[in-house]
Every structure is written in C-alpha cells, then in structure tokens.
Amino acid sequence: MGMIGYAKAGGEMARVFRLVTATAGMLAILPISAESADDLKLPASFRNWYHVNTMVIDKDSPLFEAMGGMHNVYINSTGEAALKKGKPYPDKTMLLVDLHEFTISDGSYVEGPRKATAIMLKNKKKYASTGGWGFQAWAGGDPTKPLVTDPTKQCFECHQPKKDQDYVYSTYIP
Amino acid sequence: MGMIGYAKAGGEMARVFRLVTATAGMLAILPISAESADDLKLPASFRNWYHVNTMVIDKDSPLFEAMGGMHNVYINSTGEAALKKGKPYPDKTMLLVDLHEFTISDGSYVEGPRKATAIMLKNKKKYASTGGWGFQAWAGGDPTKPLVTDPTKQCFECHQPKKDQDYVYSTYIP
C-alpha cells in the first residue's frame, strides 16, 4: 500500500476515532471496558517474557539524548508466533522495551539500572490512528510516571517507516 | 576457602573422577545416567528462558578476539530464584550465553546472527574441580560443533575470580 492508500485509511480511521470519542462521553458511568486507555499498563511479568533482541544506542547516535542506553526488547506470548513468522501481530500483542543505562568498562558495554520502560499494545480498532498500536512509557519503569502524552508525535512518527513490519523495528533473530 | 583448600578439594575430586571413569567402563551397556557428560547439551528451549542481562564486548576489549559480540545471558527456571536472591545456585541450574555478532549503524549496536552458544551447568559433585560447574560451548550454536575440550583452561580460569558469586559473572538487575 503506497502513501496515498495509507493516507486514505488514516482519514477513515480518524472518522472512526471521532465516533468512538463521541460515544465514550455517554458511557462514562459504565464500568471501564477492555477498550479503556487503562489497557496501556506496565505489565508486572515482562521479565519472564520472550526476549526478542537487544540494541545499544550509544553516544554517537542521534537518538542518544532521547533514548540512549541498552534496549532489551521483550514480547508477550500473544505475539510470539507472529514475530517468528514475520506476520502482522494479533490484537493484545505487547512489545516492551526495557531501557537500561550502561557503563563502558575496558571495552565492554555493561548493563546498568533501568532508565525507562516502553510498551506497544496492539488493538487494530482502538489505535487505528497510530498503526493499530497503543504506546506508553514510564520513567524508571515507575507506573506512576507515564511519559507519553502525544503518542503520534512521541512514538508513532518514528515507527511509521516500519509499516511493512507492522510498525515494529525488532525482527526475529533465530 | 583459600587456594590450598581449593587444591585439596581438586585432588579429592580427581580421585573421584578416576573412580567414576573406571566404573563407567563396566557400565557401558547400561543406560546413560544423569551424571553422564551428556548433561552438557545445548538446550532446545533457551530462548524462552529468563533473560538475565546483555553485555556487549566491543573491539576495544582485550576479550574481543576470543568472545567479542553481544552476549545475551539466560538462566533456566531452576536457577531463577537463586539469581534474584544472590545465593549459590542449586544443582541443575543452567546459565547460557547466546553470543551474537553485532553491527554498528549510526551509533547503535544492532544484534546480528549467532556466533556461539555457551553453557554453565551446576552439579556440585560432578564438576567440583571447576567450581561445581560444567562448561561447554558450540560454534554457531550448532550442537555438532562443541568448542570446549579443556574446561579448566578455556572457561573456569576466567570464572574463578567470581567465586563470591558462585563463579557467575552475571548478577540480577531488577
């Protein structure tokens, strides 16, 4: 799908989004549904998830200031098969970056304490305007310190070039 | 335990080893026991184990030639609690280094294909002469290409300084 096709789909989804927003106002008194923004929570168990790969963003990278460090990437069991097949991810897939500081000791990059934790949660309908992914991150991995207020600007714009990988940078390394 | 104590234990274990070797000849027809050297096998499922940490040994490291690359360290479920408590590991703990190549792209270290896979398996009695750990590694992670013929020289001598961590370099990073 080229840029035109993509823009079209985006417009359609924007309409859906406005409709959902309008409807949500009327339902405020009902219990929070599975579609609530609350689904963008820091999962407790991610250190036991499948480790996808690791990347180190070093001082020479233009991304260092924003997200320098050691990126340990994990995926929940929902998404594991799709990762291995290189196919689009099913809803409820969560990818998580556990971002740690590092020190350089005698030519080795050694993992240090956590700097932040970031997630992508797949929900094709709810997050249609950002490629079907909801984004959130927490400073120091502290659930009381969310960092993402504008997922399009802060997250999706950088993931957009990876549309052919369902907006995910990481790929399966056997 | 100082060096003298260690040497003593080593002598004792050498006797045990000779006894086991002599006995093994008579038992060749029986099924291979759990104590066989066969326990140093490449586990099939390690990518689903607990990811302990990652370290990158870069070109500036004196270790680069021997084991440069991205070291993804995993532990089996037997050892997970001991890792988290910083306590000595129980028998049947296995730590595994999945060593990958890396490329440097615009200041980021990106994980590449597997170079080798190395394991440490705990068996206090069987591997007493090497700190209670059996060592093996395979080129390219290929089970038909073992690399370790002299575990003391090739592995244990470098692990010995970490005696106070049960000879394991990796520690738990919450």
Short mmCIF file of C-alpha atoms in Angstrom, two decimals:
data_model
loop_
_atom_site.label_atom_id
_atom_site.label_comp_id
_atom_site.label_asym_id
_atom_site.label_seq_id
_atom_site.Cartn_x
_atom_site.Cartn_y
_atom_site.Cartn_z
CA MET A 1 0.00 0.00 0.00
CA GLY A 2 1.50 3.36 -1.06
CA MET A 3 1.34 6.66 0.76
CA ILE A 4 -1.99 7.59 -0.87
CA GLY A 5 -3.63 4.36 0.24
CA TYR A 6 -2.24 4.89 3.68
CA ALA A 7 -3.50 8.46 3.93
CA LYS A 8 -6.96 7.29 2.87
CA ALA A 9 -7.07 4.62 5.56
CA GLY A 10 -5.91 7.23 8.05
CA GLY A 11 -8.82 9.52 7.18
CA GLU A 12 -11.28 6.69 7.58
CA MET A 13 -9.84 5.82 10.94
CA ALA A 14 -9.94 9.41 12.07
CA ARG A 15 -13.72 9.32 11.47
CA VAL A 16 -13.98 6.11 13.48
CA PHE A 17 -11.95 7.71 16.23
CA ARG A 18 -14.22 10.76 16.42
CA LEU A 19 -17.25 8.47 16.60
CA VAL A 20 -15.72 6.43 19.40
CA THR A 21 -14.82 9.60 21.27
CA ALA A 22 -18.32 10.97 20.98
CA THR A 23 -19.83 7.69 22.15
CA ALA A 24 -17.46 7.33 25.06
CA GLY A 25 -18.84 10.51 26.66
CA MET A 26 -22.26 8.88 27.03
CA LEU A 27 -20.86 5.76 28.63
CA ALA A 28 -18.78 7.43 31.30
CA ILE A 29 -20.86 5.96 34.12
CA LEU A 30 -20.44 2.35 32.98
CA PRO A 31 -17.56 0.17 34.13
CA ILE A 32 -14.33 0.73 32.22
CA SER A 33 -14.32 -1.64 29.27
CA ALA A 34 -11.39 -3.61 27.89
CA GLU A 35 -11.13 -0.81 25.34
CA SER A 36 -10.20 1.72 28.01
CA ALA A 37 -6.89 3.58 27.94
CA ASP A 38 -6.20 1.57 31.07
CA ASP A 39 -5.01 -1.27 28.85
CA LEU A 40 -1.76 0.67 28.45
CA LYS A 41 -0.40 -0.56 31.75
CA LEU A 42 3.07 -1.63 32.69
CA PRO A 43 2.89 -5.44 32.84
CA ALA A 44 4.28 -6.94 36.03
CA SER A 45 5.68 -10.10 34.47
CA PHE A 46 7.58 -8.84 31.44
CA ARG A 47 10.98 -10.04 32.62
CA ASN A 48 9.65 -13.55 32.09
CA TRP A 49 8.55 -12.81 28.53
CA TYR A 50 10.34 -13.88 25.38
CA HIS A 51 13.50 -11.82 24.86
CA VAL A 52 13.37 -10.64 21.24
CA ASN A 53 16.74 -8.90 20.93
CA THR A 54 18.93 -6.22 22.42
CA MET A 55 20.15 -2.99 20.90
CA VAL A 56 22.52 -0.41 22.36
CA ILE A 57 22.03 3.24 21.45
CA ASP A 58 25.43 4.78 22.09
CA LYS A 59 26.63 8.38 22.41
CA ASP A 60 27.32 8.69 18.66
CA SER A 61 23.68 8.06 17.79
CA PRO A 62 21.36 10.98 17.00
CA LEU A 63 18.86 9.16 19.22
CA PHE A 64 21.16 9.12 22.25
CA GLU A 65 19.65 12.08 24.05
CA ALA A 66 16.09 10.85 23.62
CA MET A 67 16.67 7.16 24.27
CA GLY A 68 20.31 6.27 24.69
CA GLY A 69 21.00 3.09 26.57
CA MET A 70 20.64 -0.65 26.33
CA HIS A 71 17.28 -1.65 24.85
CA ASN A 72 16.19 -5.10 25.90
CA VAL A 73 13.11 -5.94 23.86
CA TYR A 74 10.51 -8.46 25.05
CA ILE A 75 7.23 -9.73 23.62
CA ASN A 76 4.27 -11.36 25.35
CA SER A 77 3.15 -14.85 24.40
CA THR A 78 0.27 -13.48 22.28
CA GLY A 79 2.70 -12.05 19.76
CA GLU A 80 5.47 -14.65 19.81
CA ALA A 81 4.28 -16.73 16.82
CA ALA A 82 3.72 -13.64 14.65
CA LEU A 83 7.20 -12.38 15.49
CA LYS A 84 8.75 -15.68 14.39
CA LYS A 85 6.68 -15.81 11.18
CA GLY A 86 7.20 -12.13 10.37
CA LYS A 87 3.44 -11.68 10.12
CA PRO A 88 1.21 -8.85 11.39
CA TYR A 89 0.68 -9.05 15.11
CA PRO A 90 -2.67 -10.11 16.59
CA ASP A 91 -4.60 -7.86 18.97
CA LYS A 92 -3.31 -7.94 22.56
CA THR A 93 0.26 -8.42 21.39
CA MET A 94 2.52 -6.35 23.60
CA LEU A 95 6.11 -5.45 22.81
CA LEU A 96 8.12 -3.93 25.61
CA VAL A 97 11.46 -2.12 25.65
CA ASP A 98 13.23 -2.35 28.98
CA LEU A 99 15.70 0.51 28.62
CA HIS A 100 18.73 0.40 30.88
CA GLU A 101 21.73 2.60 31.40
CA PHE A 102 25.11 1.15 30.53
CA THR A 103 28.69 1.73 31.52
CA ILE A 104 31.69 1.03 29.34
CA SER A 105 34.32 -0.98 31.18
CA ASP A 106 37.54 -1.92 29.39
CA GLY A 107 35.76 -2.05 26.02
CA SER A 108 32.65 -3.85 27.24
CA TYR A 109 29.16 -2.36 27.49
CA VAL A 110 27.74 -3.44 30.83
CA GLU A 111 24.04 -3.17 31.65
CA GLY A 112 23.10 -0.78 34.46
CA PRO A 113 19.87 0.30 36.19
CA ARG A 114 16.58 0.85 34.40
CA LYS A 115 16.04 4.24 32.73
CA ALA A 116 12.55 3.67 31.34
CA THR A 117 10.14 1.05 30.11
CA ALA A 118 8.10 1.48 26.94
CA ILE A 119 5.26 -0.59 25.52
CA MET A 120 3.37 -1.05 22.26
CA LEU A 121 -0.01 -2.75 22.61
CA LYS A 122 -1.84 -3.96 19.52
CA ASN A 123 -5.51 -3.13 19.14
CA LYS A 124 -6.32 -2.59 15.50
CA LYS A 125 -9.58 -0.74 16.10
CA LYS A 126 -8.78 1.31 19.15
CA TYR A 127 -5.39 2.52 18.00
CA ALA A 128 -6.12 2.67 14.28
CA SER A 129 -4.77 6.23 14.04
CA THR A 130 -1.35 5.04 15.21
CA GLY A 131 -0.98 1.92 13.09
CA GLY A 132 -3.08 -0.26 15.38
CA TRP A 133 -0.68 0.22 18.28
CA GLY A 134 -1.15 2.00 21.58
CA PHE A 135 2.03 3.48 23.05
CA GLN A 136 3.10 4.34 26.56
CA ALA A 137 6.36 4.61 28.50
CA TRP A 138 7.31 5.15 32.13
CA ALA A 139 10.33 6.93 33.56
CA GLY A 140 12.47 4.49 35.53
CA GLY A 141 9.84 1.83 34.85
CA ASP A 142 7.69 3.52 37.52
CA PRO A 143 3.97 3.05 36.72
CA THR A 144 3.22 6.42 38.34
CA LYS A 145 5.48 8.26 35.88
CA PRO A 146 4.00 7.95 32.38
CA LEU A 147 5.91 9.81 29.68
CA VAL A 148 3.67 9.67 26.61
CA THR A 149 1.09 12.42 26.21
CA ASP A 150 1.10 12.56 22.40
CA PRO A 151 1.63 9.05 21.01
CA THR A 152 1.60 10.23 17.40
CA LYS A 153 4.42 12.73 17.84
CA GLN A 154 6.36 10.92 20.55
CA CYS A 155 6.12 7.37 19.20
CA PHE A 156 4.25 6.65 16.01
CA GLU A 157 6.04 9.07 13.71
CA CYS A 158 9.28 7.17 14.24
CA HIS A 159 7.58 3.78 13.83
CA GLN A 160 5.74 4.74 10.64
CA PRO A 161 8.67 3.89 8.30
CA LYS A 162 8.42 0.27 9.54
CA LYS A 163 4.88 -0.17 8.19
CA ASP A 164 5.96 -3.30 6.27
CA GLN A 165 6.92 -4.86 9.63
CA ASP A 166 3.61 -3.84 11.26
CA TYR A 167 5.41 -0.74 12.66
CA VAL A 168 7.78 -2.84 14.75
CA TYR A 169 11.53 -2.28 14.44
CA SER A 170 12.56 -5.54 16.04
CA THR A 171 12.63 -8.66 13.94
CA TYR A 172 13.12 -12.27 14.90
CA ILE A 173 16.73 -13.32 15.22
CA PRO A 174 16.66 -17.13 15.44
CA MET B 1 38.21 -21.40 51.02
CA GLY B 2 41.75 -20.34 50.09
CA MET B 3 43.92 -21.70 47.30
CA ILE B 4 45.22 -24.52 49.49
CA GLY B 5 41.74 -25.67 50.38
CA TYR B 6 40.78 -25.48 46.76
CA ALA B 7 43.78 -27.56 45.65
CA LYS B 8 42.87 -30.16 48.27
CA ALA B 9 39.32 -30.41 47.04
CA GLY B 10 40.68 -30.67 43.50
CA GLY B 11 42.85 -33.66 44.43
CA GLU B 12 39.94 -35.40 46.10
CA MET B 13 37.75 -34.86 43.06
CA ALA B 14 40.46 -36.13 40.75
CA ARG B 15 40.32 -39.40 42.72
CA VAL B 16 36.54 -39.46 42.44
CA PHE B 17 36.85 -38.77 38.72
CA ARG B 18 39.27 -41.69 38.23
CA LEU B 19 36.92 -43.95 40.18
CA VAL B 20 33.93 -42.88 38.10
CA THR B 21 35.94 -43.39 34.90
CA ALA B 22 37.00 -46.87 35.96
CA THR B 23 33.43 -47.75 36.94
CA ALA B 24 31.92 -46.32 33.78
CA GLY B 25 33.79 -48.89 31.70
CA MET B 26 31.91 -51.68 33.42
CA LEU B 27 28.56 -49.97 32.97
CA ALA B 28 28.83 -49.18 29.29
CA ILE B 29 25.92 -51.42 28.48
CA LEU B 30 23.55 -49.71 30.92
CA PRO B 31 21.54 -46.64 30.04
CA ILE B 32 23.46 -43.36 30.31
CA SER B 33 22.91 -41.95 33.77
CA ALA B 34 22.03 -38.37 34.65
CA GLU B 35 25.67 -37.97 35.67
CA SER B 36 26.94 -38.58 32.14
CA ALA B 37 28.90 -35.92 30.26
CA ASP B 38 25.81 -35.89 28.06
CA ASP B 39 24.21 -33.47 30.50
CA LEU B 40 26.26 -30.74 28.83
CA LYS B 41 23.83 -30.45 25.94
CA LEU B 42 22.58 -27.40 24.14
CA PRO B 43 19.05 -26.91 25.48
CA ALA B 44 16.41 -26.51 22.81
CA SER B 45 14.22 -24.08 24.68
CA PHE B 46 16.64 -21.49 26.00
CA ARG B 47 15.15 -18.59 24.06
CA ASN B 48 12.12 -18.94 26.32
CA TRP B 49 14.21 -18.81 29.49
CA TYR B 50 14.59 -15.82 31.77
CA HIS B 51 16.77 -13.15 30.18
CA VAL B 52 19.32 -12.17 32.84
CA ASN B 53 21.13 -9.32 31.11
CA THR B 54 23.04 -8.36 28.00
CA MET B 55 26.65 -7.30 27.61
CA VAL B 56 28.48 -6.15 24.50
CA ILE B 57 32.18 -6.96 24.14
CA ASP B 58 33.42 -4.38 21.68
CA LYS B 59 36.59 -4.07 19.61
CA ASP B 60 38.43 -2.16 22.37
CA SER B 61 38.09 -5.06 24.80
CA PRO B 62 41.01 -7.44 25.35
CA LEU B 63 38.37 -10.19 25.16
CA PHE B 64 37.18 -9.17 21.70
CA GLU B 65 39.11 -11.76 19.73
CA ALA B 66 38.06 -14.62 21.97
CA MET B 67 34.45 -13.62 22.53
CA GLY B 68 33.57 -10.27 21.03
CA GLY B 69 29.89 -9.71 20.32
CA MET B 70 26.58 -9.26 22.02
CA HIS B 71 26.17 -11.60 24.99
CA ASN B 72 22.57 -12.33 25.80
CA VAL B 73 22.53 -14.25 29.06
CA TYR B 74 19.67 -16.57 30.02
CA ILE B 75 19.00 -18.82 33.02
CA ASN B 76 16.73 -21.83 33.35
CA SER B 77 13.89 -21.86 35.86
CA THR B 78 15.92 -23.99 38.31
CA GLY B 79 18.32 -21.12 38.91
CA GLU B 80 15.99 -18.12 38.70
CA ALA B 81 15.29 -17.74 42.42
CA ALA B 82 18.98 -18.06 43.37
CA LEU B 83 19.88 -15.40 40.80
CA LYS B 84 17.37 -12.99 42.30
CA LYS B 85 18.48 -13.69 45.87
CA GLY B 86 22.20 -13.61 45.01
CA LYS B 87 22.61 -17.05 46.57
CA PRO B 88 24.62 -20.08 45.40
CA TYR B 89 22.89 -21.88 42.56
CA PRO B 90 21.23 -25.28 43.05
CA ASP B 91 22.26 -28.31 41.02
CA LYS B 92 20.75 -28.40 37.52
CA THR B 93 20.91 -24.62 37.22
CA MET B 94 21.96 -23.74 33.70
CA LEU B 95 23.22 -20.36 32.59
CA LEU B 96 23.53 -19.81 28.87
CA VAL B 97 25.25 -17.11 26.85
CA ASP B 98 23.74 -16.65 23.42
CA LEU B 99 26.57 -14.81 21.68
CA HIS B 100 25.64 -12.83 18.60
CA GLU B 101 27.52 -10.70 16.14
CA PHE B 102 26.65 -7.03 16.02
CA THR B 103 26.88 -4.21 13.53
CA ILE B 104 27.21 -0.56 14.39
CA SER B 105 24.70 1.55 12.50
CA ASP B 106 24.65 5.31 13.04
CA GLY B 107 25.86 4.93 16.63
CA SER B 108 23.63 1.99 17.52
CA TYR B 109 24.79 -1.55 18.20
CA VAL B 110 22.42 -3.86 16.36
CA GLU B 111 22.22 -7.57 17.07
CA GLY B 112 23.23 -9.91 14.24
CA PRO B 113 23.43 -13.68 13.70
CA ARG B 114 24.55 -16.15 16.34
CA LYS B 115 28.31 -16.69 16.74
CA ALA B 116 28.26 -19.26 19.52
CA THR B 117 26.30 -20.54 22.47
CA ALA B 118 27.92 -21.33 25.81
CA ILE B 119 26.53 -23.02 28.90
CA MET B 120 27.38 -23.49 32.57
CA LEU B 121 25.58 -26.38 34.26
CA LYS B 122 25.68 -26.74 38.04
CA ASN B 123 26.49 -30.10 39.54
CA LYS B 124 28.44 -29.64 42.74
CA LYS B 125 29.78 -33.18 42.88
CA LYS B 126 30.41 -33.95 39.26
CA TYR B 127 32.10 -30.65 38.42
CA ALA B 128 33.74 -29.99 41.78
CA SER B 129 37.12 -29.38 40.13
CA THR B 130 35.68 -26.45 38.19
CA GLY B 131 33.70 -24.77 40.95
CA GLY B 132 30.72 -27.09 40.66
CA TRP B 133 30.04 -26.02 37.09
CA GLY B 134 30.30 -27.97 33.85
CA PHE B 135 31.14 -25.86 30.81
CA GLN B 136 30.55 -26.31 27.10
CA ALA B 137 30.08 -24.07 24.06
CA TRP B 138 29.13 -24.63 20.44
CA ALA B 139 30.27 -22.71 17.37
CA GLY B 140 27.31 -21.01 15.73
CA GLY B 141 25.06 -22.64 18.33
CA ASP B 142 25.46 -25.89 16.35
CA PRO B 143 25.25 -28.92 18.69
CA THR B 144 27.64 -30.83 16.43
CA LYS B 145 30.38 -28.23 16.91
CA PRO B 146 31.49 -28.29 20.56
CA LEU B 147 34.34 -25.91 21.39
CA VAL B 148 35.40 -26.83 24.91
CA THR B 149 37.98 -29.58 25.29
CA ASP B 150 39.67 -28.23 28.44
CA PRO B 151 37.05 -26.57 30.65
CA THR B 152 39.58 -25.53 33.28
CA LYS B 153 41.78 -23.59 30.85
CA GLN B 154 39.09 -22.43 28.45
CA CYS B 155 36.38 -21.49 30.96
CA PHE B 156 36.96 -21.92 34.67
CA GLU B 157 40.18 -19.92 34.98
CA CYS B 158 38.31 -16.78 33.93
CA HIS B 159 35.33 -17.56 36.19
CA GLN B 160 37.46 -18.27 39.26
CA PRO B 161 37.73 -14.59 40.37
CA LYS B 162 33.91 -14.58 40.73
CA LYS B 163 33.97 -17.24 43.47
CA ASP B 164 31.92 -14.98 45.77
CA GLN B 165 29.17 -15.02 43.12
CA ASP B 166 29.33 -18.80 42.72
CA TYR B 167 31.63 -18.25 39.69
CA VAL B 168 28.92 -16.43 37.74
CA TYR B 169 29.68 -13.01 36.27
CA SER B 170 26.07 -12.00 35.70
CA THR B 171 24.07 -10.59 38.56
CA TYR B 172 20.41 -9.81 38.86
CA ILE B 173 19.40 -6.42 37.51
CA PRO B 174 15.83 -5.82 38.70
#
